[in-house]
Amino acid sequence: MQVRFGGRYGKTYCRKAVRRSVPSLRLGKGGGLATLVNLLYHPNNFQNYLHHLSGIRTSFPSTPKTTREGSETFSNVEVKSLGNSALLRYLGKRSIAQQVASQYCKEVHYRNHDKNYFAVGFPNRSGGYEIRNAYFKGCISPKDISVISKGNKDCHVFEGFIDFLSYVVLHGDCDAIVLNSVINVPKSIDYLNRYDTVYCHLDNDKAGHDATEQIRILCKGNVIDASEEYGEAKDLNEFLCKRMNSQGLVLSCGFKR
């Protein structure tokens, strides 16, 4: 039963949820849930119905809590050069070589929920870090875009830093903007307008395509969708991993063997 209270002209409407379209039933009077139930059930049974309703509510399983990226609180944050073997193995499984990761990433140790952790950290322009390890993906605030400037005339845009590192493995260094989230597209436009051509290497999904189109609209220069390179993969890193596997290349602690 679908119910809308306080409808147009103070009416209350009910409609049975069926596959075919049916006219709405106008009861002709306002009121809350108690009024509605009184109308649907005999008044003598109303209290029993409420008791039954409360029993039904308590029988539903609780919804598990989810943590949004960036909503965690961190303390005792320590940043050092990347060298932890577990983190290098994690990057190796993502086909990111140590020499590439060490150039752009840090090793971040932090405390969260009274436990100590460490992760690969990628800095942004505001002093925050995107952090990744085999078990966690998050952000040490403030969250912002990351800017890599090498003095080139072209700039490359990536959604996450793993895709950026994948590009460096495949093609070498470049000027780049790492959004760290597609919602950060507006923050990148002032930087992107400094370049003649912008290449977008965003995810092959609706969010990625929409972000590319947003950049195309907001930027003054030439904007090219570069996702054709990895058209059959969800992102640039997946494309890199498949390519490395097909060539029989394995990265152990970041080095080819």
Coordinates of C-alpha atoms in Angstrom, one line a residue:
M1 CA 0.0 0.0 0.0
Q2 CA 1.5 3.3 -1.1
V3 CA 0.3 6.3 1.0
R4 CA 0.7 10.0 0.6
F5 CA -0.3 12.2 3.5
G6 CA -1.4 15.8 3.3
G7 CA -1.8 15.7 -0.4
R8 CA -3.3 18.3 -2.7
Y9 CA -6.2 20.3 -1.0
G10 CA -5.4 18.5 2.3
K11 CA -6.6 15.2 1.0
T12 CA -5.0 11.8 1.8
Y13 CA -4.6 9.3 -1.1
C14 CA -4.0 5.6 -1.1
R15 CA -3.2 3.3 -4.0
K16 CA -2.7 -0.4 -4.2
A17 CA 0.7 -1.3 -5.5
V18 CA -0.1 -3.5 -8.5
R19 CA 1.5 -3.9 -11.9
R20 CA -1.4 -2.3 -13.9
S21 CA -2.3 1.4 -13.5
V22 CA -5.3 1.9 -11.2
P23 CA -7.0 5.1 -10.2
S24 CA -6.1 6.6 -6.8
L25 CA -8.6 6.2 -4.0
R26 CA -9.5 9.5 -2.4
L27 CA -10.5 9.1 1.2
G28 CA -11.6 12.7 1.5
K29 CA -10.1 13.4 4.9
G30 CA -6.7 14.2 6.3
G31 CA -4.8 12.7 9.2
G32 CA -1.8 10.7 10.2
L33 CA -0.9 7.0 10.3
A34 CA -3.3 6.3 13.1
T35 CA -6.2 7.8 11.1
L36 CA -5.3 5.7 8.1
V37 CA -5.0 2.5 10.1
N38 CA -8.4 3.2 11.8
L39 CA -9.9 3.4 8.4
L40 CA -8.3 0.2 7.2
Y41 CA -8.9 -1.8 10.3
H42 CA -11.9 -2.1 12.7
P43 CA -11.5 0.3 15.6
N44 CA -11.8 -2.6 18.1
N45 CA -8.7 -4.2 16.6
F46 CA -6.6 -1.1 16.3
Q47 CA -4.5 -1.6 19.5
N48 CA -3.8 -5.2 18.5
Y49 CA -2.8 -4.0 15.1
L50 CA -0.3 -1.6 16.6
H51 CA 1.1 -4.3 18.7
H52 CA 1.5 -6.5 15.7
L53 CA 3.0 -3.7 13.7
S54 CA 5.7 -3.1 16.4
G55 CA 6.5 -6.8 16.4
I56 CA 7.0 -6.7 12.6
R57 CA 9.3 -3.7 12.9
T58 CA 11.6 -5.4 15.4
S59 CA 11.9 -8.5 13.3
F60 CA 13.7 -6.8 10.5
P61 CA 17.5 -7.3 10.5
S62 CA 19.6 -4.2 11.2
T63 CA 21.3 -2.5 8.2
P64 CA 25.1 -2.8 8.4
K65 CA 26.9 0.5 8.7
T66 CA 29.1 1.7 5.9
T67 CA 31.9 4.2 6.1
R68 CA 32.2 6.8 3.4
E69 CA 35.6 7.4 1.9
G70 CA 37.3 10.3 3.6
S71 CA 34.9 10.1 6.7
E72 CA 37.5 8.3 8.8
T73 CA 39.4 10.1 11.5
F74 CA 43.2 9.5 11.7
S75 CA 45.8 10.4 14.2
N76 CA 49.5 10.1 14.7
V77 CA 50.0 10.5 11.0
E78 CA 53.7 9.9 9.9
V79 CA 54.9 10.3 6.3
K80 CA 58.1 8.7 5.1
S81 CA 59.7 7.4 1.9
L82 CA 58.0 4.4 0.3
G83 CA 59.9 1.3 1.2
N84 CA 57.6 -1.2 3.0
S85 CA 57.8 -4.6 1.3
A86 CA 54.0 -5.3 1.9
L87 CA 53.1 -2.0 0.1
L88 CA 55.5 -2.7 -2.7
R89 CA 53.9 -6.2 -3.2
Y90 CA 50.5 -4.5 -3.3
L91 CA 51.6 -2.1 -5.9
G92 CA 53.4 -5.0 -7.8
K93 CA 50.1 -6.8 -8.0
R94 CA 48.7 -3.6 -9.6
S95 CA 51.6 -3.7 -12.1
I96 CA 53.1 -0.5 -10.6
A97 CA 56.9 -0.7 -10.5
Q98 CA 58.7 0.5 -7.4
Q99 CA 60.8 3.2 -9.3
V100 CA 57.5 4.7 -10.5
A101 CA 55.7 4.6 -7.2
S102 CA 58.6 5.9 -5.2
Q103 CA 58.7 9.0 -7.5
Y104 CA 55.2 10.1 -6.6
C105 CA 54.0 8.2 -3.5
K106 CA 54.8 8.1 0.2
E107 CA 54.5 5.6 2.9
V108 CA 52.0 6.8 5.4
H109 CA 51.6 5.4 9.0
Y110 CA 48.6 6.4 11.0
R111 CA 46.3 5.4 13.9
N112 CA 42.6 4.7 13.4
H113 CA 40.2 3.2 16.0
D114 CA 43.0 2.6 18.4
K115 CA 45.0 0.6 15.9
N116 CA 48.1 1.3 13.9
Y117 CA 48.1 1.0 10.1
F118 CA 50.2 1.9 7.1
A119 CA 49.4 2.5 3.4
V120 CA 50.6 4.0 0.2
G121 CA 50.0 7.7 0.3
F122 CA 49.5 10.0 -2.7
P123 CA 49.6 13.7 -1.8
N124 CA 47.2 16.3 -3.0
R125 CA 47.6 20.1 -3.4
S126 CA 46.1 20.9 0.0
G127 CA 48.4 18.6 2.1
G128 CA 46.0 15.6 2.3
Y129 CA 46.7 12.1 1.2
E130 CA 44.8 9.5 -0.8
I131 CA 45.8 6.2 1.0
R132 CA 45.6 2.7 -0.4
N133 CA 46.7 -0.7 0.7
A134 CA 45.5 -4.2 0.0
Y135 CA 42.6 -3.9 2.5
F136 CA 41.7 -0.2 2.6
K137 CA 40.9 2.8 0.4
G138 CA 40.5 6.2 2.0
C139 CA 41.7 9.7 2.4
I140 CA 43.5 11.7 5.0
S141 CA 41.8 15.1 4.8
P142 CA 41.7 17.6 3.4
K143 CA 40.5 15.9 0.2
D144 CA 41.5 17.8 -3.0
I145 CA 43.0 17.3 -6.5
S146 CA 46.6 16.4 -7.1
V147 CA 48.6 18.5 -9.5
I148 CA 51.7 17.2 -11.3
S149 CA 53.5 19.8 -13.4
K150 CA 56.4 19.0 -15.8
G151 CA 56.2 22.0 -18.0
N152 CA 54.5 20.3 -21.0
K153 CA 51.8 21.9 -23.2
D154 CA 49.4 19.0 -22.8
C155 CA 47.8 17.7 -19.6
H156 CA 46.3 14.3 -18.7
V157 CA 43.4 13.8 -16.3
F158 CA 42.9 10.7 -14.1
E159 CA 40.3 9.8 -11.6
G160 CA 42.7 8.1 -9.2
F161 CA 46.4 8.0 -8.6
I162 CA 46.7 4.2 -9.5
D163 CA 45.5 5.1 -13.0
F164 CA 48.0 7.9 -13.1
L165 CA 50.9 5.6 -12.1
S166 CA 49.7 3.1 -14.7
Y167 CA 50.0 5.8 -17.4
V168 CA 53.5 6.6 -16.3
V169 CA 54.4 2.9 -16.5
L170 CA 52.9 2.7 -20.0
H171 CA 54.0 6.0 -21.5
G172 CA 56.3 7.9 -19.1
D173 CA 56.0 11.1 -17.1
C174 CA 53.5 13.8 -18.0
D175 CA 51.7 16.9 -16.7
A176 CA 48.6 15.5 -14.9
I177 CA 45.6 16.3 -12.7
V178 CA 44.5 13.5 -10.5
L179 CA 40.9 14.3 -9.4
N180 CA 40.8 11.8 -6.5
S181 CA 37.1 11.9 -7.1
V182 CA 35.0 12.9 -10.1
I183 CA 33.2 15.5 -7.9
N184 CA 36.4 17.4 -8.0
V185 CA 36.2 18.3 -11.7
P186 CA 35.4 22.0 -11.1
K187 CA 38.5 22.3 -8.9
S188 CA 40.6 21.2 -11.9
I189 CA 39.4 23.6 -14.6
D190 CA 41.7 26.6 -13.7
Y191 CA 44.7 24.3 -14.1
L192 CA 43.4 22.6 -17.3
N193 CA 42.8 25.9 -19.0
R194 CA 46.5 26.6 -18.9
Y195 CA 47.1 23.8 -21.5
D196 CA 46.5 23.5 -25.2
T197 CA 45.2 20.0 -25.1
V198 CA 43.6 17.9 -22.2
Y199 CA 43.5 14.1 -22.4
C200 CA 40.9 12.4 -20.2
H201 CA 41.8 8.9 -18.9
L202 CA 38.7 8.4 -16.7
D203 CA 36.8 5.2 -15.9
N204 CA 34.8 3.4 -18.5
D205 CA 31.5 3.9 -16.7
K206 CA 28.8 6.5 -16.6
A207 CA 30.5 8.6 -13.9
G208 CA 33.7 8.7 -15.9
H209 CA 32.0 9.5 -19.2
D210 CA 29.9 12.3 -17.5
A211 CA 33.1 13.8 -16.0
T212 CA 34.8 13.8 -19.3
E213 CA 31.9 15.6 -20.9
Q214 CA 31.9 18.1 -18.0
I215 CA 35.6 18.8 -18.6
R216 CA 34.9 19.2 -22.4
I217 CA 32.2 21.8 -21.6
L218 CA 34.2 23.8 -19.0
C219 CA 37.6 23.8 -20.6
K220 CA 38.7 26.4 -23.2
G221 CA 41.2 24.2 -25.0
N222 CA 41.0 21.0 -26.9
V223 CA 39.7 18.0 -24.8
I224 CA 40.2 14.5 -26.0
D225 CA 38.6 11.3 -24.5
A226 CA 41.6 9.0 -24.2
S227 CA 39.6 6.0 -22.8
E228 CA 39.7 4.3 -26.2
E229 CA 43.2 3.0 -25.3
Y230 CA 41.6 0.8 -22.6
G231 CA 38.1 0.4 -24.2
E232 CA 37.6 -3.2 -23.1
A233 CA 38.8 -2.5 -19.5
K234 CA 37.1 -0.6 -16.7
D235 CA 40.0 1.7 -16.2
L236 CA 43.7 2.2 -17.2
N237 CA 45.1 0.1 -14.4
E238 CA 43.0 -2.9 -15.3
F239 CA 44.2 -2.5 -18.9
L240 CA 47.8 -2.4 -17.7
C241 CA 47.4 -5.5 -15.5
K242 CA 45.9 -7.5 -18.4
R243 CA 48.7 -6.3 -20.7
M244 CA 51.4 -7.3 -18.2
N245 CA 49.8 -10.7 -17.7
S246 CA 49.4 -11.4 -21.4
Q247 CA 53.1 -10.6 -21.9
G248 CA 54.0 -12.9 -19.0
L249 CA 55.5 -10.0 -16.9
V250 CA 55.3 -10.3 -13.1
L251 CA 56.2 -7.5 -10.7
S252 CA 57.7 -8.7 -7.5
C253 CA 58.2 -5.9 -5.0
G254 CA 58.0 -3.5 -7.9
F255 CA 60.7 -5.1 -10.2
K256 CA 60.3 -7.2 -13.3
R257 CA 61.6 -10.7 -13.3

